[in-house]
Amino acid sequence: MLIKRNPNGRDLPFPSEITPREVFESRRSFIKQLALGSIAGSALAEMAMREAFAQNAGAPKLAAKPNTSFVLMDKPTAFKDATTYNNFYEFGTDKSDPARHAGSLKPRPWTVSIEGEVKKPLTLDLDSLMKLAPLEERVYRLRCVEGWSMVIPWIGYSFSNIIKAAEPTGNAKFVEFVTLADKKQMPGVTSPVLEWPYVEGLRMDEANHPLTLLTLGMYGEVLPNQNGAPVRIVVPWKYGFKSAKSIVKIRFVKDQPQTAWNIANPQEYGFYSNVNPNVDHPRWSQATERRIGEDSFFTRKRKTLMFNGYDQVASLYTGMDLKKFF
Ligand SMILES: Nc1nc2c(c(=O)[nH]1)N[C@H]1C(S)=C(S)[C@@H](COP(=O)(O)O)O[C@H]1N2
Ligand SMILES: [Mo]
């Protein structure tokens, strides 16, 4: 990936906002209490949630029940940081470009077509997507291949619900995610940094894993444009680039998809791209990471965890050489 450096030599002095963090800290202790059973009743839960989210005014709210099986002990990244430090090359390659330029994306009306090796091809508009399964809030760590990570309260449901609805045939071995590439809405698509549209893919069992999240919102709101509105995928045990934004097509296919980053540089970006501290990127180590919002000059980097800490996916790869299938 293109890593740009500031003239001062560090690739990012990062101002973090205090308020959203305080909000999320109070909310987190609330979730913990909820998990411990010391808060009962969904009306109360609803009220506390509203209170916690009142700070992020602006975008339409999206209600979702926290799924307490997916709560991390890590402090969530400030909303401000998660929405101003982004990779979304359709809007430019600087981290600040998506926040500055994604206003031209029109996330509504939107349809996603589900096609290929399926018994039930579907074209779903946003309302149908929102209603396909109950929305859950899940706090996931997302680690970019560039060596930074964030902790984000996403809203969505397991992608396995889409698989169930589409009824793939026995020929379906992989899922391909095709994202919007519209020059009128996306100024970066005129630049040849990647082949457009941005395509990503998963093996069928990866796509079916409960962790794989069809994502429609974050921080209690619909997805901001720069984070992949109106619908993206989030695959938390893989490097961030597998989590394709602004998806328009989901194809069930026989063969391993040709993905944007793999086409751009197959030596550096493999199809699997599982977070793996033991397999370095050809140009840098993957052993540690910088948590966005923690980067003062004196902050120690964090150790990167195998599968980004999501050990429950390890069984998907038994017998595979993860140095070869990077
Ligand atoms: N369509 C599209 N999806 C994309 C990208 C992109 O450039 N285009 N960048 C990826 C990369 S490299 C990362 S790290 C994540 C960043 O997601 P975030 O900005 O919501 O944190 O989005 C991924 N999804
Ligand atoms: Mo990334």
Short mmCIF file of N, CA, C and O in Angstrom, two decimals, residues 276-323:
data_model
loop_
_atom_site.label_atom_id
_atom_site.label_comp_id
_atom_site.label_asym_id
_atom_site.label_seq_id
_atom_site.Cartn_x
_atom_site.Cartn_y
_atom_site.Cartn_z
N ASN A 276 -1.41 -11.84 10.70
CA ASN A 276 -0.44 -12.83 11.15
C ASN A 276 0.89 -12.15 11.48
O ASN A 276 1.63 -11.76 10.59
N PRO A 277 1.16 -12.03 12.80
CA PRO A 277 2.38 -11.32 13.21
C PRO A 277 3.66 -12.06 12.79
O PRO A 277 4.74 -11.48 12.80
N ASN A 278 3.53 -13.36 12.40
CA ASN A 278 4.71 -14.16 12.04
C ASN A 278 5.05 -14.10 10.57
O ASN A 278 6.06 -14.65 10.14
N VAL A 279 4.19 -13.48 9.77
CA VAL A 279 4.47 -13.36 8.34
C VAL A 279 4.58 -11.88 8.01
O VAL A 279 3.58 -11.16 7.99
N ASP A 280 5.81 -11.43 7.80
CA ASP A 280 6.02 -10.01 7.51
C ASP A 280 5.56 -9.66 6.10
O ASP A 280 5.59 -10.49 5.20
N HIS A 281 5.11 -8.44 5.96
CA HIS A 281 4.93 -7.87 4.64
C HIS A 281 6.32 -7.74 4.02
O HIS A 281 7.28 -7.49 4.76
N PRO A 282 6.49 -7.92 2.69
CA PRO A 282 7.84 -7.84 2.13
C PRO A 282 8.57 -6.53 2.48
O PRO A 282 9.79 -6.50 2.50
N ARG A 283 7.82 -5.46 2.76
CA ARG A 283 8.48 -4.18 3.03
C ARG A 283 8.44 -3.74 4.49
O ARG A 283 9.01 -2.71 4.82
N TRP A 284 7.74 -4.46 5.35
CA TRP A 284 7.73 -4.07 6.77
C TRP A 284 7.28 -5.23 7.64
O TRP A 284 6.67 -6.19 7.16
N SER A 285 7.58 -5.12 8.94
CA SER A 285 7.20 -6.16 9.89
C SER A 285 5.70 -6.06 10.17
O SER A 285 5.12 -4.98 10.10
N GLN A 286 5.10 -7.18 10.49
CA GLN A 286 3.69 -7.16 10.90
C GLN A 286 3.55 -7.52 12.38
O GLN A 286 2.46 -7.84 12.85
N ALA A 287 4.67 -7.48 13.12
CA ALA A 287 4.66 -7.96 14.51
C ALA A 287 3.93 -7.03 15.48
O ALA A 287 3.42 -7.47 16.49
N THR A 288 3.92 -5.73 15.16
CA THR A 288 3.29 -4.78 16.08
C THR A 288 2.35 -3.86 15.32
O THR A 288 2.35 -3.84 14.09
N GLU A 289 1.56 -3.12 16.08
CA GLU A 289 0.63 -2.18 15.45
C GLU A 289 0.45 -0.94 16.33
O GLU A 289 0.68 -0.97 17.54
N ARG A 290 0.03 0.10 15.70
CA ARG A 290 -0.23 1.37 16.37
C ARG A 290 -1.75 1.52 16.46
O ARG A 290 -2.45 1.40 15.47
N ARG A 291 -2.26 1.66 17.68
CA ARG A 291 -3.70 1.85 17.85
C ARG A 291 -4.03 3.32 17.61
O ARG A 291 -3.48 4.19 18.30
N ILE A 292 -4.88 3.57 16.65
CA ILE A 292 -5.23 4.95 16.33
C ILE A 292 -5.85 5.62 17.57
O ILE A 292 -6.72 5.05 18.22
N GLY A 293 -5.37 6.82 17.90
CA GLY A 293 -5.85 7.53 19.08
C GLY A 293 -4.88 7.39 20.24
O GLY A 293 -4.96 8.14 21.21
N GLU A 294 -3.97 6.42 20.16
CA GLU A 294 -3.00 6.21 21.24
C GLU A 294 -1.62 6.74 20.86
O GLU A 294 -0.67 6.54 21.61
N ASP A 295 -1.52 7.33 19.67
CA ASP A 295 -0.18 7.58 19.17
C ASP A 295 0.44 8.88 19.63
O ASP A 295 0.58 9.81 18.86
N SER A 296 0.77 8.96 20.88
CA SER A 296 1.63 10.03 21.32
C SER A 296 3.06 9.56 21.05
O SER A 296 3.30 8.37 20.81
N PHE A 297 4.01 10.45 21.08
CA PHE A 297 5.39 10.10 20.76
C PHE A 297 5.91 8.98 21.67
O PHE A 297 6.74 8.18 21.26
N PHE A 298 5.40 8.91 22.90
CA PHE A 298 5.94 7.95 23.87
C PHE A 298 5.16 6.65 23.94
O PHE A 298 5.53 5.74 24.66
N THR A 299 4.07 6.56 23.20
CA THR A 299 3.24 5.36 23.29
C THR A 299 3.94 4.15 22.67
O THR A 299 4.44 4.22 21.56
N ARG A 300 3.95 3.06 23.41
CA ARG A 300 4.48 1.82 22.89
C ARG A 300 3.51 1.23 21.87
O ARG A 300 2.30 1.32 22.04
N LYS A 301 4.07 0.60 20.87
CA LYS A 301 3.20 -0.10 19.92
C LYS A 301 2.63 -1.34 20.60
O LYS A 301 3.21 -1.87 21.54
N ARG A 302 1.51 -1.80 20.09
CA ARG A 302 0.92 -3.02 20.62
C ARG A 302 1.40 -4.21 19.81
O ARG A 302 1.66 -4.10 18.62
N LYS A 303 1.42 -5.38 20.47
CA LYS A 303 1.75 -6.61 19.75
C LYS A 303 0.56 -7.01 18.89
O LYS A 303 -0.57 -7.05 19.37
N THR A 304 0.83 -7.33 17.64
CA THR A 304 -0.24 -7.84 16.78
C THR A 304 -0.50 -9.29 17.15
O THR A 304 0.43 -10.07 17.40
N LEU A 305 -1.78 -9.65 17.24
CA LEU A 305 -2.15 -11.01 17.63
C LEU A 305 -2.49 -11.85 16.40
O LEU A 305 -3.01 -11.34 15.41
N MET A 306 -2.18 -13.15 16.50
CA MET A 306 -2.55 -14.07 15.43
C MET A 306 -4.06 -13.97 15.17
O MET A 306 -4.84 -13.93 16.12
N PHE A 307 -4.44 -13.93 13.92
CA PHE A 307 -5.85 -13.74 13.52
C PHE A 307 -6.46 -12.51 14.21
O PHE A 307 -7.65 -12.46 14.49
N ASN A 308 -5.60 -11.51 14.49
CA ASN A 308 -6.08 -10.28 15.12
C ASN A 308 -6.74 -10.57 16.47
O ASN A 308 -7.58 -9.79 16.93
N GLY A 309 -6.39 -11.72 17.07
CA GLY A 309 -6.96 -12.09 18.36
C GLY A 309 -8.21 -12.96 18.25
O GLY A 309 -8.73 -13.43 19.26
N TYR A 310 -8.69 -13.19 17.04
CA TYR A 310 -9.92 -13.98 16.85
C TYR A 310 -9.55 -15.46 16.66
O TYR A 310 -9.63 -16.00 15.56
N ASP A 311 -9.15 -16.10 17.77
CA ASP A 311 -8.66 -17.48 17.72
C ASP A 311 -9.71 -18.46 17.21
O ASP A 311 -9.39 -19.54 16.73
N GLN A 312 -10.98 -18.05 17.34
CA GLN A 312 -12.05 -18.98 16.96
C GLN A 312 -12.05 -19.32 15.47
O GLN A 312 -12.75 -20.23 15.05
N VAL A 313 -11.26 -18.58 14.66
CA VAL A 313 -11.23 -18.92 13.23
C VAL A 313 -10.10 -19.88 12.88
O VAL A 313 -10.01 -20.33 11.73
N ALA A 314 -9.25 -20.19 13.85
CA ALA A 314 -8.05 -21.00 13.56
C ALA A 314 -8.40 -22.31 12.85
O ALA A 314 -7.68 -22.74 11.93
N SER A 315 -9.52 -22.92 13.23
CA SER A 315 -9.88 -24.22 12.65
C SER A 315 -10.20 -24.14 11.16
O SER A 315 -10.19 -25.15 10.46
N LEU A 316 -10.45 -22.94 10.65
CA LEU A 316 -10.69 -22.80 9.20
C LEU A 316 -9.42 -23.08 8.40
O LEU A 316 -9.48 -23.31 7.19
N TYR A 317 -8.28 -23.03 9.10
CA TYR A 317 -7.00 -23.09 8.38
C TYR A 317 -6.13 -24.26 8.81
O TYR A 317 -4.94 -24.26 8.52
N THR A 318 -6.72 -25.25 9.48
CA THR A 318 -5.89 -26.38 9.91
C THR A 318 -5.30 -27.07 8.68
O THR A 318 -5.99 -27.28 7.68
N GLY A 319 -4.02 -27.36 8.78
CA GLY A 319 -3.33 -28.04 7.69
C GLY A 319 -2.86 -27.10 6.58
O GLY A 319 -2.21 -27.54 5.64
N MET A 320 -3.17 -25.82 6.68
CA MET A 320 -2.72 -24.88 5.65
C MET A 320 -1.44 -24.18 6.09
O MET A 320 -1.32 -23.77 7.24
N ASP A 321 -0.50 -24.06 5.17
CA ASP A 321 0.72 -23.31 5.46
C ASP A 321 0.43 -21.82 5.26
O ASP A 321 0.31 -21.34 4.13
N LEU A 322 0.31 -21.11 6.39
CA LEU A 322 -0.13 -19.70 6.30
C LEU A 322 1.00 -18.77 5.85
O LEU A 322 0.77 -17.58 5.63
N LYS A 323 2.21 -19.32 5.71
CA LYS A 323 3.28 -18.52 5.08
C LYS A 323 3.10 -18.55 3.58
O LYS A 323 3.38 -17.57 2.88
#
